[in-house]
Short mmCIF file of C-alpha atoms and ligand atoms in Angstrom, two decimals:
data_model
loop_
_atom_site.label_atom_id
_atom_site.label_comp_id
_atom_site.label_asym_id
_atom_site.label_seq_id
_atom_site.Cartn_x
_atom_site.Cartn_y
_atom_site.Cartn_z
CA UNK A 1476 35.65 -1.92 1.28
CA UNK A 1477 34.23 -4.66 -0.92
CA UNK A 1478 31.80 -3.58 -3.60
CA UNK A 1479 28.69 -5.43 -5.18
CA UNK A 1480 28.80 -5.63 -8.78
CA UNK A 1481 25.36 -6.90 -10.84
CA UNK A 1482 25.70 -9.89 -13.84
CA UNK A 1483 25.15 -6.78 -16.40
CA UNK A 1484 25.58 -3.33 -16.59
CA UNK A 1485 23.17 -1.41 -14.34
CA UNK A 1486 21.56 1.20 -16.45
CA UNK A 1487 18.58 2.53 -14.07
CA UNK A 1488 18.67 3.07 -10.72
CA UNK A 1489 15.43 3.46 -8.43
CA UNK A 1490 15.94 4.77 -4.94
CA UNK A 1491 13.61 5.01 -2.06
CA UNK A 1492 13.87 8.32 0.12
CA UNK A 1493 13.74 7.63 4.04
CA UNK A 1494 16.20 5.48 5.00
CA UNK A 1495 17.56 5.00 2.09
CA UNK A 1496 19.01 8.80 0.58
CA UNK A 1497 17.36 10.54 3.64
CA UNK A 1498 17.46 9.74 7.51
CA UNK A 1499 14.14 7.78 7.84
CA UNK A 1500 13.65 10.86 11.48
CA UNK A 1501 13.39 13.28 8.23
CA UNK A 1502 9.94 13.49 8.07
CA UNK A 1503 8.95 12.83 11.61
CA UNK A 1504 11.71 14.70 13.37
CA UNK A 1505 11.51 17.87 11.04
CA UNK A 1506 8.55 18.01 8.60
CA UNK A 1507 5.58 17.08 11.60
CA UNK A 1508 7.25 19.78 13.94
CA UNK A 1509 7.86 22.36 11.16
CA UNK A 1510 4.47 22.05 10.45
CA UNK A 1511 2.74 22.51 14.18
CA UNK A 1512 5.25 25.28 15.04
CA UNK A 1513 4.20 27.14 11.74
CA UNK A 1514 0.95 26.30 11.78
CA UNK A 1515 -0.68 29.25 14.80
CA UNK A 1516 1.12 32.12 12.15
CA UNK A 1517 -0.51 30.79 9.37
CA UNK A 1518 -3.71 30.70 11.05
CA UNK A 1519 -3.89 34.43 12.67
CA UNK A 1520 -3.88 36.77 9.61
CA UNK A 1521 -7.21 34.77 8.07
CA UNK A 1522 -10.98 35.62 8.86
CA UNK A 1523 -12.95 33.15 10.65
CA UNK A 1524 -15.48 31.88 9.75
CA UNK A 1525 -13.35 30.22 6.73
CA UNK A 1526 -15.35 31.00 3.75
CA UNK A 1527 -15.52 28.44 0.45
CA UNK A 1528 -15.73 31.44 -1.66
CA UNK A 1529 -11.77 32.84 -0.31
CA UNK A 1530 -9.73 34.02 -2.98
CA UNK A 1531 -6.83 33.93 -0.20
CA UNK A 1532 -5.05 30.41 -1.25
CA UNK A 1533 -4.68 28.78 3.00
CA UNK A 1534 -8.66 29.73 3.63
CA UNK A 1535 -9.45 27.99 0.01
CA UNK A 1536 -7.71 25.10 1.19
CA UNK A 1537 -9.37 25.18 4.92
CA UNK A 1538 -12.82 25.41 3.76
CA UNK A 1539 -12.30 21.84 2.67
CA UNK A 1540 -12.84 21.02 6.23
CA UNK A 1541 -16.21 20.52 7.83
CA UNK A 1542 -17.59 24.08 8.26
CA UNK A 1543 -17.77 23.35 11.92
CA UNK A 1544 -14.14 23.02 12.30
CA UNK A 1545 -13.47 26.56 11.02
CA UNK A 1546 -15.29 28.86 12.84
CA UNK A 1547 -12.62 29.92 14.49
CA UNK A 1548 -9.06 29.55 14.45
CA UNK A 1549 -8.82 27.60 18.21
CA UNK A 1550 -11.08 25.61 16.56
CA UNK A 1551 -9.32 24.98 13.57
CA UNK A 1552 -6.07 24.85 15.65
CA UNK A 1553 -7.05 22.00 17.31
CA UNK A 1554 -8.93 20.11 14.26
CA UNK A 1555 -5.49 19.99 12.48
CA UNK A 1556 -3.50 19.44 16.19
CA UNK A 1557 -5.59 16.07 16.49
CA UNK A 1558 -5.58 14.88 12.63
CA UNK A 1559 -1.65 15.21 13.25
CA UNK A 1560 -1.27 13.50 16.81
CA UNK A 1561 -3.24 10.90 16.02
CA UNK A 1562 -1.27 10.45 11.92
CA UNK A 1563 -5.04 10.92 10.14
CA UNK A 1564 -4.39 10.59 6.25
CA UNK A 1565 -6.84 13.64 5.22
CA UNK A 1566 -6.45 15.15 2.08
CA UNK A 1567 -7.20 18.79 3.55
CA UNK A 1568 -4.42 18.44 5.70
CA UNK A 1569 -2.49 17.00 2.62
CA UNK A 1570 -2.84 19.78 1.15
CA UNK A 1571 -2.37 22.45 3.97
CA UNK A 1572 1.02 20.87 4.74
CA UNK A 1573 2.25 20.92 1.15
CA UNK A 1574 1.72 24.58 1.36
CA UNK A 1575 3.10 24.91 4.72
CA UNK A 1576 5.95 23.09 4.29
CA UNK A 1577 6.58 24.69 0.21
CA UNK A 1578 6.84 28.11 2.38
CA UNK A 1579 9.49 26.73 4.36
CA UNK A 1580 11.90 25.23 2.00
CA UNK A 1581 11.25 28.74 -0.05
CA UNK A 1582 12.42 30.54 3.24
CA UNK A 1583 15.40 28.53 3.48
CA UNK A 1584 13.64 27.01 6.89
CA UNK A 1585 13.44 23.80 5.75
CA UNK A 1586 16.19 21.98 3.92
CA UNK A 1587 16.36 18.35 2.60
CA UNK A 1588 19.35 16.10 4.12
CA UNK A 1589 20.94 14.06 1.96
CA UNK A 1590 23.54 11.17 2.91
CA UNK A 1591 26.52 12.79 1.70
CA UNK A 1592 27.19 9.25 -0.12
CA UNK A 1593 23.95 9.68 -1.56
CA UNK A 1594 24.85 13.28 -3.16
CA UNK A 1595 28.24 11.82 -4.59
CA UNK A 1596 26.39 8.63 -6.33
CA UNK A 1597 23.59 11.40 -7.61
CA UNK A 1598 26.44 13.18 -9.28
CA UNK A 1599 28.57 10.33 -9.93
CA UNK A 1600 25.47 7.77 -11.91
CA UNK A 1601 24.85 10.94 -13.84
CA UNK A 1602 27.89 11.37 -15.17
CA UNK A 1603 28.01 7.84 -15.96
CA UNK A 1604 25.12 8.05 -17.98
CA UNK A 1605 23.14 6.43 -15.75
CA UNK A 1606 19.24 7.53 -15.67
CA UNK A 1607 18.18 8.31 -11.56
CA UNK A 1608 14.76 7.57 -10.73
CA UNK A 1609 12.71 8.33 -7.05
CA UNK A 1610 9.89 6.21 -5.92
CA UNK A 1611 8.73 7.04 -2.47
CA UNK A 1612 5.24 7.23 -0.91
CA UNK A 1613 5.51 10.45 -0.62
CA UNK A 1614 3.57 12.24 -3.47
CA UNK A 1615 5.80 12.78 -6.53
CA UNK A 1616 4.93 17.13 -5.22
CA UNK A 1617 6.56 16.19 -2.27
CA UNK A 1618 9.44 14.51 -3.84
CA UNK A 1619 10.28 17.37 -6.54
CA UNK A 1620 9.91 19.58 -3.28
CA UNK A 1621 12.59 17.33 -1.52
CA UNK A 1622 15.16 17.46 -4.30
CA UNK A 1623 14.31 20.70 -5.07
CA UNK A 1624 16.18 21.53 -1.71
CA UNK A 1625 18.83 19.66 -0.46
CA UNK A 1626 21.08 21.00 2.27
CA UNK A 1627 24.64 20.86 0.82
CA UNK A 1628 27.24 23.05 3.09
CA UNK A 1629 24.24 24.50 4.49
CA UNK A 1630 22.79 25.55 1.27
CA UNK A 1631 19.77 24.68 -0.32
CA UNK A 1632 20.84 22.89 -3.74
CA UNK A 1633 18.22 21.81 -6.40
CA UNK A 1634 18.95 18.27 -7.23
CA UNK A 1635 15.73 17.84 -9.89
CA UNK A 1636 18.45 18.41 -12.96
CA UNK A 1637 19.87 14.98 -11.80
CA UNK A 1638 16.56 12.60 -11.96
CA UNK A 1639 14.81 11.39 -14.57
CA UNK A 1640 11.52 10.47 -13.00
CA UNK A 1641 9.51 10.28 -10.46
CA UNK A 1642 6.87 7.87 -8.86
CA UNK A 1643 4.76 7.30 -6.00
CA UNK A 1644 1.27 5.10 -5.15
CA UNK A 1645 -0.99 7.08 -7.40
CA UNK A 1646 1.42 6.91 -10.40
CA UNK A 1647 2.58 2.56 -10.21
CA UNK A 1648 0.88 0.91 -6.69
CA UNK A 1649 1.68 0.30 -3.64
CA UNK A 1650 5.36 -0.34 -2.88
CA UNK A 1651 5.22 -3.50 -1.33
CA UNK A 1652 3.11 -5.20 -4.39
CA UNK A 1653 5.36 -6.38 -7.37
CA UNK A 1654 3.00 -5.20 -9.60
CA UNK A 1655 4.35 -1.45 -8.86
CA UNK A 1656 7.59 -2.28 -9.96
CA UNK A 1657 6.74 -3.73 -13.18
CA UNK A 1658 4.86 -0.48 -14.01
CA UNK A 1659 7.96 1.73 -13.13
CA UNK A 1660 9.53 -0.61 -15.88
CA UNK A 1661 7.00 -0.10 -18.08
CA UNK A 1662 7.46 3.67 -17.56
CA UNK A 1663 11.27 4.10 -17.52
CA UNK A 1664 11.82 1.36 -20.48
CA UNK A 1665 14.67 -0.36 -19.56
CA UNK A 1666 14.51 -3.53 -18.46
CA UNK A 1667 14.06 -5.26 -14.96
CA UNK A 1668 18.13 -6.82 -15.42
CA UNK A 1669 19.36 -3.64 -16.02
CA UNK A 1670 17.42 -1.59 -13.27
CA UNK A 1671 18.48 -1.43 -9.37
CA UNK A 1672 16.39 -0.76 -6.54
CA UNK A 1673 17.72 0.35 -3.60
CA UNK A 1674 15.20 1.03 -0.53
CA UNK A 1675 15.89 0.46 4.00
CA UNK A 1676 12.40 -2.03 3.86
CA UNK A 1677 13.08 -5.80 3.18
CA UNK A 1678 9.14 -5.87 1.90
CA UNK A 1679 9.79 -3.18 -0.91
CA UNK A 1680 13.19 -4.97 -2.01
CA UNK A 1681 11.46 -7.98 -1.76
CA UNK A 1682 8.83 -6.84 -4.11
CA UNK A 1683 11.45 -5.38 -6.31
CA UNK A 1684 13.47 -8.67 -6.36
CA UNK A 1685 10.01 -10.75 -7.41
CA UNK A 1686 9.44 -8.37 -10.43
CA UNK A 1687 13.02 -9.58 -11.46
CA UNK A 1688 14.57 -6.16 -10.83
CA UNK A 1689 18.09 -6.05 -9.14
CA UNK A 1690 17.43 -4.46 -5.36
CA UNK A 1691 19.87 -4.52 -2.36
CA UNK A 1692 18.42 -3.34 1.60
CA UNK A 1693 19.93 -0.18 2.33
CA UNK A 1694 20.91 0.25 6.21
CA UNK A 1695 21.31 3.46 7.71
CA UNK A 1696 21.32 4.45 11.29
CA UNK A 1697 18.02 4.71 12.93
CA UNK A 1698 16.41 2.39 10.23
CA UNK A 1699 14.52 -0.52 11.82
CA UNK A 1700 16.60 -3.51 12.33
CA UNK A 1701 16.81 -6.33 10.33
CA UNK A 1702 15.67 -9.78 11.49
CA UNK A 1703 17.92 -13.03 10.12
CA UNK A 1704 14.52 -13.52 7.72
CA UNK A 1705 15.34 -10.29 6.34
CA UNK A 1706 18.94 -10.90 5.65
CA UNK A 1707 18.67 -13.88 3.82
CA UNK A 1708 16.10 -11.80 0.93
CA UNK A 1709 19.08 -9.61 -0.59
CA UNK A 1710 22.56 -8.01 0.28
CA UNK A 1711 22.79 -5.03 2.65
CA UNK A 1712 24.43 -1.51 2.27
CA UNK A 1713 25.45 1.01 4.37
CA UNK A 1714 26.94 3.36 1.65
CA UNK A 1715 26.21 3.84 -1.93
CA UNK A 1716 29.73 3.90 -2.25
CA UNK A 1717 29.65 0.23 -1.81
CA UNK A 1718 27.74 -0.08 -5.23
CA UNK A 1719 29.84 -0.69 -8.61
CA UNK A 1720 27.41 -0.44 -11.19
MG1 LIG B 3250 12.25 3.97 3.07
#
């Protein structure tokens, strides 16, 4: 297998999470249905009309929504049903699936799955000194959440020990502006030659590239393909075991 090497030592490396470390179907295959199927039991034990005033921590976060919405729970059923179905960024829902989906990867319901070569270059950079850094647009919650529980053998494994920091579009920008990758610099204080970022989108490596940060398109399967265009912005991987850093 031949291996990409960098002009100087890599010190930092900066991965993306879907389709990079994570099948890209992660979210949208398990998190979204999680979420529905859980969401009737959540809704039955509370009293309707959703008060402001709740002390009970899912009608606290509810009452967020119009009042109108939660007078009752088919009404509140079907408020979050269409937000969902039709992908509305609302911060009540936000915040109603963090706690939804925090139950699950506490019940062992939900775990995060990690490209095995993914979990072996965790372990392997860290050994090597290397200093692991996520930035996802995802909220940095979500992310801790993610690593918190990774499936290993079936297990849920806390990877947090092995990163070093964590970043998302309220911490550096958006991730296809170069901009956000010279704050993550800033922040992790090393510099751009001696930082990698690896992500699946040609538009976020691009970025990364222009900020003068090393950054190679990571392909996995059920990524969205690459056009010739894309080829020609940076090499490709299919495993981090390709990587000698
Ligand atoms: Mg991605």
């Amino acid at each position: 297998m031949s291996s990409i090497s960098f002009d100087i030592t890599i010190k930092a490396v900066i991965l993306d999470i879907e389709g990079t470390v994570a099948p890209i179907t992660f979210v949208k295959d398990v998190l979204f249905p999680y979420f529905l199927r859980a969401i009737p039991d959540t809704l039955s034990p509370l009293t309707y009309p959703i008060q402001s005033s709740s002390t009970n921590t899912i009608e606290a976060i509810l009452s967020n929504f119009p009042s109108e919405v939660t007078e009752s729970k088919e009404s509140t059923f079907k408020h979050i049903e269409y937000l969902v179905k039709n992908d509305i960024k609302d911060s009540t829902l936000k915040s109603l699936q963090g706690f939804v989906w925090t139950a699950g990867y506490e019940s062992g319901e939900i775990k995060a799955p990690l490209y095995d070569d993914a979990i072996a270059a965790l372990h392997r950079w860290n050994e090597e000194g290397k200093k692991i850094f996520i930035y996802s647009s995802g909220s940095v919650k979500a992310q801790k959440l993610l690593f918190q529980y990774v499936n290993v053998n079936d297990k849920s494994v806390d990877f947090n020990g092995l990163l070093s920091g964590y970043f998302d579009i309220t911490t550096s920008g958006y991730k296809f502006e170069t901009t956000s990758y010279v704050n993550i610099i800033k922040d992790i204080q090393f510099s751009p030659e001696e930082s990698l970022f690896l992500s699946d989108n040609v538009k976020e490596v691009s970025a990364a590239l222009e900020a003068g940060l090393n950054s190679l398109i990571v392909v996995r399967e059920g990524n969205a393909p690459l056009s010739e265009e894309d080829l020609k912005v940076s090499k490709t991987i299919t495993s981090f075991d390709q990587i000698s850093i």
